[in-house]
CSV table of C-alpha atoms in Angstrom, one decimal:
chain,number,residue,atom,x,y,z
F,9,MET,CA,-82.5,127.2,165.5
F,10,THR,CA,-83.6,125.8,162.2
F,11,GLN,CA,-86.8,123.7,162.2
F,12,TYR,CA,-87.5,121.4,159.4
F,13,ASN,CA,-91.1,120.6,158.6
F,14,TYR,CA,-91.6,117.4,156.7
F,15,ILE,CA,-93.8,114.3,156.6
F,16,LYS,CA,-92.0,111.5,158.5
F,17,ASP,CA,-94.5,108.7,157.9
F,18,GLY,CA,-93.6,106.4,155.0
F,19,THR,CA,-97.1,105.3,154.2
F,20,ALA,CA,-98.4,108.9,154.2
F,21,ILE,CA,-95.5,110.0,151.9
F,22,TYR,CA,-96.4,107.3,149.4
F,23,GLU,CA,-100.1,108.1,149.5
F,24,ARG,CA,-99.5,111.8,149.0
F,25,SER,CA,-97.0,111.1,146.2
F,26,PHE,CA,-99.4,108.9,144.3
F,27,ALA,CA,-102.2,111.4,144.7
F,28,ILE,CA,-100.0,114.2,143.2
F,29,ILE,CA,-99.0,111.9,140.3
F,30,ARG,CA,-102.7,110.9,139.6
F,31,ALA,CA,-103.6,114.6,139.7
F,32,GLU,CA,-100.8,115.7,137.4
F,33,ALA,CA,-100.2,112.9,134.9
F,34,ASP,CA,-102.5,112.0,132.0
F,35,LEU,CA,-103.2,108.4,132.6
F,36,SER,CA,-106.3,108.2,130.5
F,37,ARG,CA,-104.9,106.0,127.8
F,38,PHE,CA,-104.1,103.2,130.3
F,39,SER,CA,-106.3,100.5,131.8
F,40,GLU,CA,-106.7,100.7,135.6
F,41,ALA,CA,-104.1,98.0,136.1
F,42,GLU,CA,-101.7,99.7,133.7
F,43,ALA,CA,-102.2,103.1,135.4
F,44,ASP,CA,-101.2,101.5,138.7
F,45,VAL,CA,-97.9,100.4,137.2
F,46,ALA,CA,-97.5,103.8,135.4
F,47,VAL,CA,-97.9,105.7,138.7
F,48,ARG,CA,-95.1,103.7,140.4
F,49,MET,CA,-92.8,104.3,137.4
F,50,ILE,CA,-93.5,108.0,137.5
F,51,HIS,CA,-92.9,108.0,141.2
F,52,ALA,CA,-89.5,106.3,140.8
F,53,ALA,CA,-88.4,108.9,138.2
F,54,GLY,CA,-89.9,112.0,139.8
F,55,LEU,CA,-91.1,112.8,136.4
F,56,VAL,CA,-94.8,113.1,135.4
F,57,GLU,CA,-93.6,114.0,131.9
F,58,ALA,CA,-92.5,110.4,131.4
F,59,ALA,CA,-96.1,109.0,131.2
F,60,PRO,CA,-96.6,109.7,127.4
F,61,HIS,CA,-93.6,107.5,126.7
F,62,PHE,CA,-95.0,104.4,128.4
F,63,VAL,CA,-96.4,101.6,126.2
F,64,PHE,CA,-98.0,98.4,127.5
F,65,SER,CA,-98.9,95.7,125.0
F,66,PRO,CA,-102.3,94.1,125.4
F,67,GLY,CA,-102.3,91.6,128.2
F,68,PHE,CA,-98.9,92.6,129.6
F,69,VAL,CA,-100.0,93.3,133.2
F,70,ALA,CA,-102.0,90.1,133.4
F,71,ALA,CA,-99.2,88.0,131.9
F,72,ALA,CA,-96.6,89.4,134.2
F,73,ARG,CA,-98.7,89.2,137.3
F,74,GLY,CA,-99.8,85.6,136.4
F,75,ALA,CA,-96.3,84.5,135.9
F,76,LEU,CA,-95.1,86.0,139.2
F,77,GLU,CA,-98.0,84.4,141.1
F,78,ALA,CA,-97.1,81.1,139.5
F,79,GLY,CA,-93.5,81.5,140.8
F,80,ALA,CA,-91.7,82.7,137.8
F,81,ALA,CA,-88.1,83.9,138.2
F,82,ILE,CA,-87.3,87.5,137.4
F,83,PHE,CA,-84.2,88.0,135.3
F,84,CYS,CA,-82.6,91.5,135.4
F,85,ASP,CA,-79.9,93.0,133.3
F,86,ALA,CA,-78.4,95.1,136.1
F,87,GLU,CA,-77.7,94.6,139.8
F,88,MET,CA,-79.5,97.9,140.5
F,89,VAL,CA,-82.7,96.6,139.0
F,90,ALA,CA,-82.5,93.4,141.0
F,91,ARG,CA,-81.7,95.3,144.2
F,92,GLY,CA,-84.7,97.6,143.7
F,93,VAL,CA,-87.2,94.8,143.9
F,94,THR,CA,-88.9,94.7,147.3
F,95,ALA,CA,-88.7,91.0,148.3
F,96,ALA,CA,-91.7,91.3,150.7
F,97,ARG,CA,-94.0,92.2,147.7
F,98,LEU,CA,-93.2,89.1,145.7
F,99,PRO,CA,-96.2,86.7,145.6
F,100,ALA,CA,-94.2,83.5,145.5
F,101,ASN,CA,-90.8,84.2,147.0
F,102,ASN,CA,-89.7,84.5,143.4
F,103,ASP,CA,-86.0,84.4,142.5
F,104,VAL,CA,-84.7,87.8,141.4
F,105,LEU,CA,-81.5,87.1,139.4
F,106,CYS,CA,-78.8,89.2,137.7
F,107,LEU,CA,-76.0,87.2,136.2
F,108,LEU,CA,-73.9,90.1,135.1
F,109,ARG,CA,-71.2,89.2,137.6
F,110,ASP,CA,-71.4,85.5,137.0
F,111,PRO,CA,-67.8,84.2,136.3
F,112,ARG,CA,-68.9,82.8,133.0
F,113,THR,CA,-70.2,86.1,131.7
F,114,PRO,CA,-66.9,87.7,130.5
F,115,GLU,CA,-66.0,84.7,128.4
F,116,ILE,CA,-69.4,84.6,126.8
F,117,ALA,CA,-69.1,88.3,126.0
F,118,LYS,CA,-65.8,87.7,124.1
F,119,GLU,CA,-67.3,84.7,122.3
F,120,ILE,CA,-70.4,86.6,121.1
F,121,GLY,CA,-68.6,89.9,120.6
F,122,ASN,CA,-71.1,91.8,122.7
F,123,THR,CA,-71.3,93.5,126.1
F,124,ARG,CA,-71.4,91.6,129.4
F,125,SER,CA,-75.0,92.7,129.8
F,126,ALA,CA,-75.9,90.9,126.6
F,127,ALA,CA,-73.7,87.9,127.4
F,128,ALA,CA,-75.4,87.3,130.8
F,129,ILE,CA,-78.7,86.6,129.0
F,130,ARG,CA,-77.2,83.3,127.7
F,131,LEU,CA,-77.2,82.2,131.3
F,132,TRP,CA,-80.9,82.9,131.6
F,133,LEU,CA,-81.9,80.5,128.8
F,134,GLU,CA,-82.4,77.4,130.9
F,135,ARG,CA,-85.1,79.1,133.0
F,136,MET,CA,-86.2,81.8,130.6
F,137,ALA,CA,-89.4,80.0,129.5
F,138,GLY,CA,-92.3,81.7,131.4
F,139,SER,CA,-90.0,84.0,133.3
F,140,VAL,CA,-90.3,87.8,133.7
F,141,VAL,CA,-87.4,89.6,132.0
F,142,ALA,CA,-86.6,93.1,133.2
F,143,ILE,CA,-84.1,95.1,131.2
F,144,GLY,CA,-83.5,98.5,132.8
F,145,ASN,CA,-80.0,99.4,131.8
F,146,ALA,CA,-78.4,98.1,128.6
F,147,PRO,CA,-79.8,98.4,125.1
F,148,THR,CA,-77.4,95.7,124.0
F,149,ALA,CA,-79.1,93.3,126.4
F,150,LEU,CA,-82.5,94.1,124.9
F,151,PHE,CA,-81.2,93.8,121.3
F,152,TYR,CA,-79.5,90.5,122.1
F,153,LEU,CA,-82.6,89.1,123.8
F,154,LEU,CA,-84.5,89.9,120.6
F,155,GLU,CA,-81.8,88.1,118.5
F,156,LEU,CA,-82.1,85.1,120.7
F,157,LEU,CA,-85.9,85.1,120.5
F,158,ARG,CA,-85.7,85.5,116.7
F,159,ASP,CA,-83.5,82.4,116.7
F,160,GLY,CA,-85.9,80.3,118.7
F,161,ALA,CA,-85.0,80.9,122.4
F,162,PRO,CA,-87.5,80.0,125.1
F,163,LYS,CA,-90.1,82.7,125.5
F,164,PRO,CA,-90.5,84.7,128.7
F,165,ALA,CA,-94.0,85.3,130.0
F,166,ALA,CA,-93.4,89.1,129.8
F,167,ILE,CA,-90.6,91.5,129.0
F,168,LEU,CA,-90.0,94.9,130.7
F,169,GLY,CA,-87.9,96.7,128.1
F,170,MET,CA,-86.7,99.9,129.8
F,171,PRO,CA,-83.0,100.5,129.0
F,172,VAL,CA,-82.0,104.1,129.5
F,173,GLY,CA,-79.7,106.4,127.5
F,174,PHE,CA,-78.4,108.0,124.4
F,175,VAL,CA,-77.1,105.1,122.2
F,176,GLY,CA,-79.4,102.3,121.2
F,177,ALA,CA,-81.9,102.7,124.0
F,178,ALA,CA,-84.7,104.2,121.9
F,179,GLU,CA,-83.9,101.9,119.0
F,180,SER,CA,-83.9,98.7,121.1
F,181,LYS,CA,-87.3,99.6,122.6
F,182,ASP,CA,-88.8,100.4,119.2
F,183,ALA,CA,-87.5,97.0,117.9
F,184,LEU,CA,-89.2,95.2,120.8
F,185,ALA,CA,-92.5,97.1,120.2
F,186,GLU,CA,-92.3,96.3,116.5
F,187,ASN,CA,-91.8,92.6,117.0
F,188,SER,CA,-91.8,91.0,120.5
F,189,TYR,CA,-92.0,87.5,119.1
F,190,GLY,CA,-95.4,87.1,120.7
F,191,VAL,CA,-94.3,88.1,124.2
F,192,PRO,CA,-96.3,90.7,126.1
F,193,PHE,CA,-94.1,93.7,126.8
F,194,ALA,CA,-93.9,97.1,128.5
F,195,ILE,CA,-91.5,99.8,127.2
F,196,VAL,CA,-90.6,103.4,127.8
F,197,ARG,CA,-90.1,105.0,124.4
F,198,GLY,CA,-87.1,107.2,123.8
F,199,ARG,CA,-84.1,107.8,126.1
F,200,LEU,CA,-85.9,107.5,129.4
F,201,GLY,CA,-86.1,104.3,131.5
F,202,GLY,CA,-83.5,103.0,133.9
F,203,SER,CA,-83.1,100.7,136.9
F,204,ALA,CA,-85.4,102.7,139.3
F,205,MET,CA,-88.3,102.8,136.8
F,206,THR,CA,-87.9,99.2,136.0
F,207,ALA,CA,-87.7,98.0,139.6
F,208,ALA,CA,-90.8,100.2,140.3
F,209,ALA,CA,-92.7,98.5,137.6
F,210,LEU,CA,-91.7,95.1,138.9
F,211,ASN,CA,-92.8,96.1,142.4
F,212,SER,CA,-96.1,97.2,141.1
F,213,LEU,CA,-96.6,94.0,139.2
F,214,ALA,CA,-95.6,91.9,142.2
F,215,ARG,CA,-98.3,93.3,144.4
F,216,PRO,CA,-101.3,95.4,143.1
F,217,GLY,CA,-102.0,98.6,145.1
F,218,VAL,CA,-99.7,100.8,147.1
B,28,MET,CA,-84.9,87.4,109.0
B,29,THR,CA,-84.7,90.5,111.2
B,30,GLN,CA,-81.3,92.0,111.5
B,31,TYR,CA,-80.6,94.3,114.5
B,32,ASN,CA,-77.9,96.9,113.9
B,33,TYR,CA,-76.4,98.3,117.1
B,34,ILE,CA,-73.1,99.1,118.7
B,35,LYS,CA,-71.9,96.1,120.8
B,36,ASP,CA,-68.7,97.6,122.3
B,37,GLY,CA,-69.2,99.0,125.8
B,38,THR,CA,-66.5,101.6,125.6
B,39,ALA,CA,-67.7,102.9,122.2
B,40,ILE,CA,-71.2,103.2,123.6
B,41,TYR,CA,-70.0,105.2,126.6
B,42,GLU,CA,-67.9,107.5,124.4
B,43,ARG,CA,-70.7,108.1,121.9
B,44,SER,CA,-73.2,108.7,124.7
B,45,PHE,CA,-70.9,111.3,126.4
B,46,ALA,CA,-70.3,113.0,123.1
B,47,ILE,CA,-74.1,113.3,122.5
B,48,ILE,CA,-74.6,114.7,126.0
B,49,ARG,CA,-71.8,117.3,125.7
B,50,ALA,CA,-73.3,118.4,122.3
B,51,GLU,CA,-76.8,118.7,123.6
B,52,ALA,CA,-76.5,119.8,127.3
B,53,ASP,CA,-75.6,123.3,128.4
B,54,LEU,CA,-72.7,122.7,130.8
B,55,SER,CA,-71.3,126.2,130.5
B,56,ARG,CA,-72.0,127.2,134.1
B,57,PHE,CA,-70.0,124.3,135.4
B,58,SER,CA,-66.2,123.9,136.0
B,59,GLU,CA,-64.5,121.2,133.9
B,60,ALA,CA,-64.6,118.9,136.9
B,61,GLU,CA,-68.2,119.6,137.6
B,62,ALA,CA,-69.1,119.1,134.0
B,63,ASP,CA,-67.6,115.6,134.1
B,64,VAL,CA,-69.9,114.7,137.0
B,65,ALA,CA,-72.9,116.3,135.3
B,66,VAL,CA,-72.3,114.3,132.1
B,67,ARG,CA,-72.4,111.1,134.1
B,68,MET,CA,-75.6,112.1,136.0
B,69,ILE,CA,-77.3,113.0,132.7
B,70,HIS,CA,-76.2,109.7,131.2
B,71,ALA,CA,-77.7,107.8,134.1
B,72,ALA,CA,-81.0,109.6,133.7
B,73,GLY,CA,-81.2,109.7,129.9
B,74,LEU,CA,-82.2,113.3,130.4
B,75,VAL,CA,-80.2,116.2,129.1
B,76,GLU,CA,-83.0,118.4,130.5
B,77,ALA,CA,-81.8,117.6,134.0
B,78,ALA,CA,-78.7,119.7,133.8
B,79,PRO,CA,-80.2,123.1,134.7
B,80,HIS,CA,-81.2,121.6,138.1
B,81,PHE,CA,-77.7,120.6,139.1
B,82,VAL,CA,-76.0,122.7,141.8
B,83,PHE,CA,-72.5,122.1,143.0
B,84,SER,CA,-71.3,124.1,145.9
B,85,PRO,CA,-67.8,125.6,145.6
B,86,GLY,CA,-65.2,123.0,146.3
B,87,PHE,CA,-67.6,120.1,146.2
B,88,VAL,CA,-65.8,118.0,143.6
B,89,ALA,CA,-62.4,118.5,145.2
B,90,ALA,CA,-63.7,117.7,148.7
B,91,ALA,CA,-65.5,114.5,147.6
B,92,ARG,CA,-62.5,113.3,145.5
B,93,GLY,CA,-60.0,114.1,148.2
B,94,ALA,CA,-62.1,112.2,150.8
B,95,LEU,CA,-62.4,109.2,148.6
B,96,GLU,CA,-58.7,109.2,147.8
B,97,ALA,CA,-58.0,109.3,151.5
B,98,GLY,CA,-60.1,106.2,152.0
B,99,ALA,CA,-63.4,107.7,153.2
B,100,ALA,CA,-66.4,105.5,153.6
B,101,ILE,CA,-69.5,106.2,151.4
B,102,PHE,CA,-72.8,106.1,153.2
B,103,CYS,CA,-75.9,105.6,151.0
B,104,ASP,CA,-79.5,105.9,152.0
B,105,ALA,CA,-80.6,103.1,149.6
B,106,GLU,CA,-79.4,99.7,148.5
B,107,MET,CA,-79.8,100.7,144.9
B,108,VAL,CA,-77.4,103.6,145.3
B,109,ALA,CA,-74.8,101.4,147.0
B,110,ARG,CA,-75.2,98.7,144.3
B,111,GLY,CA,-74.7,101.3,141.6
B,112,VAL,CA,-71.2,102.1,142.7
B,113,THR,CA,-68.6,100.4,140.5
B,114,ALA,CA,-66.1,99.0,143.0
B,115,ALA,CA,-63.3,98.9,140.5
B,116,ARG,CA,-63.5,102.7,140.2
B,117,LEU,CA,-63.0,103.4,143.9
B,118,PRO,CA,-59.5,104.9,144.6
B,119,ALA,CA,-59.0,103.3,148.0
B,120,ASN,CA,-61.2,100.2,148.1
B,121,ASN,CA,-63.6,102.4,150.0
B,122,ASP,CA,-66.4,100.9,152.0
B,123,VAL,CA,-69.8,101.5,150.4
B,124,LEU,CA,-72.4,101.2,153.1
B,125,CYS,CA,-76.2,101.1,153.3
B,126,LEU,CA,-77.6,100.4,156.8
B,127,LEU,CA,-81.3,100.5,155.9
B,128,ARG,CA,-81.6,96.7,156.5
B,129,ASP,CA,-79.5,96.7,159.6
B,130,PRO,CA,-81.5,94.9,162.3
B,131,ARG,CA,-81.2,98.0,164.6
B,132,THR,CA,-82.8,100.3,162.1
B,133,PRO,CA,-86.6,99.6,162.6
B,134,GLU,CA,-86.2,100.1,166.4
B,135,ILE,CA,-84.4,103.5,165.9
B,136,ALA,CA,-87.2,104.5,163.4
B,137,LYS,CA,-89.8,103.9,166.1
B,138,GLU,CA,-87.7,105.8,168.7
B,139,ILE,CA,-87.2,108.9,166.5
B,140,GLY,CA,-90.7,108.8,164.8
B,141,ASN,CA,-89.2,108.8,161.3
B,142,THR,CA,-88.7,106.5,158.4
B,143,ARG,CA,-86.2,103.7,158.3
B,144,SER,CA,-84.2,105.6,155.7
B,145,ALA,CA,-83.8,108.4,158.3
B,146,ALA,CA,-83.2,106.1,161.2
B,147,ALA,CA,-80.3,104.3,159.4
B,148,ILE,CA,-78.3,107.6,159.5
B,149,ARG,CA,-77.9,107.2,163.3
B,150,LEU,CA,-75.8,104.1,162.5
B,151,TRP,CA,-73.5,106.3,160.3
B,152,LEU,CA,-72.5,108.7,163.1
B,153,GLU,CA,-69.5,106.8,164.4
B,154,ARG,CA,-67.8,107.0,161.0
B,155,MET,CA,-69.6,110.0,159.5
B,156,ALA,CA,-66.7,112.5,160.1
B,157,GLY,CA,-64.9,112.9,156.7
B,158,SER,CA,-67.2,110.4,154.9
B,159,VAL,CA,-69.0,110.9,151.6
B,160,VAL,CA,-72.8,110.9,152.2
B,161,ALA,CA,-75.0,110.0,149.2
B,162,ILE,CA,-78.7,110.4,149.6
B,163,GLY,CA,-80.5,109.3,146.4
B,164,ASN,CA,-83.8,108.2,147.5
B,165,ALA,CA,-85.5,109.5,150.7
B,166,PRO,CA,-86.1,113.1,151.5
B,167,THR,CA,-86.6,112.1,155.1
B,168,ALA,CA,-83.0,110.9,155.2
B,169,LEU,CA,-81.7,114.2,153.9
B,170,PHE,CA,-83.9,116.2,156.3
B,171,TYR,CA,-82.9,114.1,159.3
B,172,LEU,CA,-79.2,114.4,158.3
B,173,LEU,CA,-79.6,118.2,158.4
B,174,GLU,CA,-81.3,117.9,161.8
B,175,LEU,CA,-78.3,115.9,163.1
B,176,LEU,CA,-75.8,118.3,161.7
B,177,ARG,CA,-77.7,121.2,163.2
B,178,ASP,CA,-77.5,119.4,166.5
B,179,GLY,CA,-73.7,119.0,166.2
B,180,ALA,CA,-73.2,115.6,164.5
B,181,PRO,CA,-69.8,114.9,162.9
B,182,LYS,CA,-69.4,116.5,159.5
B,183,PRO,CA,-69.1,114.5,156.3
B,184,ALA,CA,-66.5,115.7,153.8
B,185,ALA,CA,-69.2,116.0,151.2
B,186,ILE,CA,-72.9,115.5,150.7
B,187,LEU,CA,-74.7,114.3,147.6
B,188,GLY,CA,-78.3,115.4,148.2
B,189,MET,CA,-80.3,113.8,145.4
B,190,PRO,CA,-83.5,112.3,146.7
B,191,VAL,CA,-86.2,111.9,144.1
B,192,GLY,CA,-90.0,112.4,144.1
B,193,PHE,CA,-93.0,114.4,144.9
B,194,VAL,CA,-93.2,114.9,148.6
B,195,GLY,CA,-90.3,116.6,150.4
B,196,ALA,CA,-87.6,116.0,147.8
B,197,ALA,CA,-87.4,119.5,146.4
B,198,GLU,CA,-87.8,121.0,149.9
B,199,SER,CA,-85.1,118.8,151.4
B,200,LYS,CA,-82.6,119.8,148.7
B,201,ASP,CA,-83.5,123.5,149.0
B,202,ALA,CA,-82.8,123.2,152.8
B,203,LEU,CA,-79.4,121.6,152.2
B,204,ALA,CA,-78.5,124.4,149.7
B,205,GLU,CA,-79.7,127.1,152.1
B,206,ASN,CA,-77.6,125.8,155.0
B,207,SER,CA,-75.3,122.8,154.6
B,208,TYR,CA,-73.6,123.4,158.0
B,209,GLY,CA,-70.3,124.1,156.2
B,210,VAL,CA,-70.3,120.8,154.2
B,211,PRO,CA,-69.7,121.0,150.4
B,212,PHE,CA,-72.7,119.5,148.6
B,213,ALA,CA,-74.2,118.7,145.2
B,214,ILE,CA,-77.9,118.7,144.7
B,215,VAL,CA,-80.5,118.2,141.9
B,216,ARG,CA,-83.1,120.9,142.5
B,217,GLY,CA,-86.8,119.9,142.3
B,218,ARG,CA,-88.3,116.4,141.9
B,219,LEU,CA,-85.5,114.8,139.9
B,220,GLY,CA,-82.7,112.8,141.4
B,221,GLY,CA,-82.7,109.1,142.3
B,222,SER,CA,-80.4,106.2,142.9
B,223,ALA,CA,-79.0,106.0,139.3
B,224,MET,CA,-78.1,109.7,139.2
B,225,THR,CA,-76.5,109.5,142.6
B,226,ALA,CA,-74.5,106.4,141.9
B,227,ALA,CA,-73.4,107.9,138.6
B,228,ALA,CA,-72.1,111.0,140.5
B,229,LEU,CA,-70.3,108.8,142.9
B,230,ASN,CA,-68.7,106.8,140.1
B,231,SER,CA,-67.5,110.0,138.5
B,232,LEU,CA,-66.1,111.3,141.7
B,233,ALA,CA,-64.4,108.0,142.4
B,234,ARG,CA,-62.4,108.2,139.2
B,235,PRO,CA,-62.1,111.2,136.9
B,236,GLY,CA,-62.7,110.6,133.2
B,237,VAL,CA,-64.8,108.0,131.4
């Protein structure tokens, strides 16, 4: 009869995973705090090769952590990002919000001639000052956020710019890195990114350590 | 003033993305139906390089599609997988279930000495016959599923075995491919996989075409 040999203890699996990542990934360009975030992002993607594409702007980790500790809301462009945040890790029972399915979103999308992912950002504006913004899916959302910031929208405390894909993803993240309108940011250059990596970064920012 | 030039139409973005993937990825070992699923999985990951790791067992796509059309439930090991399924694509208003946060799960985990992800599978058993099982996160869940099948559990119609990560992920998928107890399966060999790729495969199986 087939016997399966595997580690069944969640904490042991995490610890072993993080040890493998630290052994294999080149994290030397990151601060200790950035490396902690990077390890979790690599873990979520199963991809050590993603590390060279991570960029953290100076002060990003401190800004995001400080905002979360002060009770900042987290705005996500996709339900999967929001769903990937572990509520128990949040330091201030922070709201984790995705307004993609808000009934007002389709109408706004028509009005602005953009995707629903972009349109939902209009519903963030009232609470966007000092918030943590996490874009893990739609390049259009990141581009539209930049347009709103350009036009004077309230500034988040930190932006996770990690949309994934083949059309606009790399360009939107380059645009954020080129001019983030003074907001500290983290990006994954190129095509990589996605909801799992973004949620993993949020989980790391929410509570330092494993 | 900064101008951002980007495609703002969701359908156009999808079409362009899929065209890029078909141009860059080697899909020649797949059937047409398998290639459609593969394209969506690559799209979700932003990673053409993932394609060589995809394995579809003979009849997998037809089995999964047939089950969904017949109203099969989809059981997911993680909330992010379930949340990534686009309800409007489902052919029979199928239930999409994740029982990780069911109040019975922690007690079962203690009882079986395994993770909560594995324990939740015990709550699938009553409806597991003919279902579509989607494991996109936890290798322990896939290993435990195999143990249950080995011991005579009801057989799903199809298994998506796509846990991600560094400890047990590759091994659990190899084990499924070696002996799936007669159930058609799809896997992503090695460390890659994850909730986004798994949900993308489900979305493709739920409705052929873009």
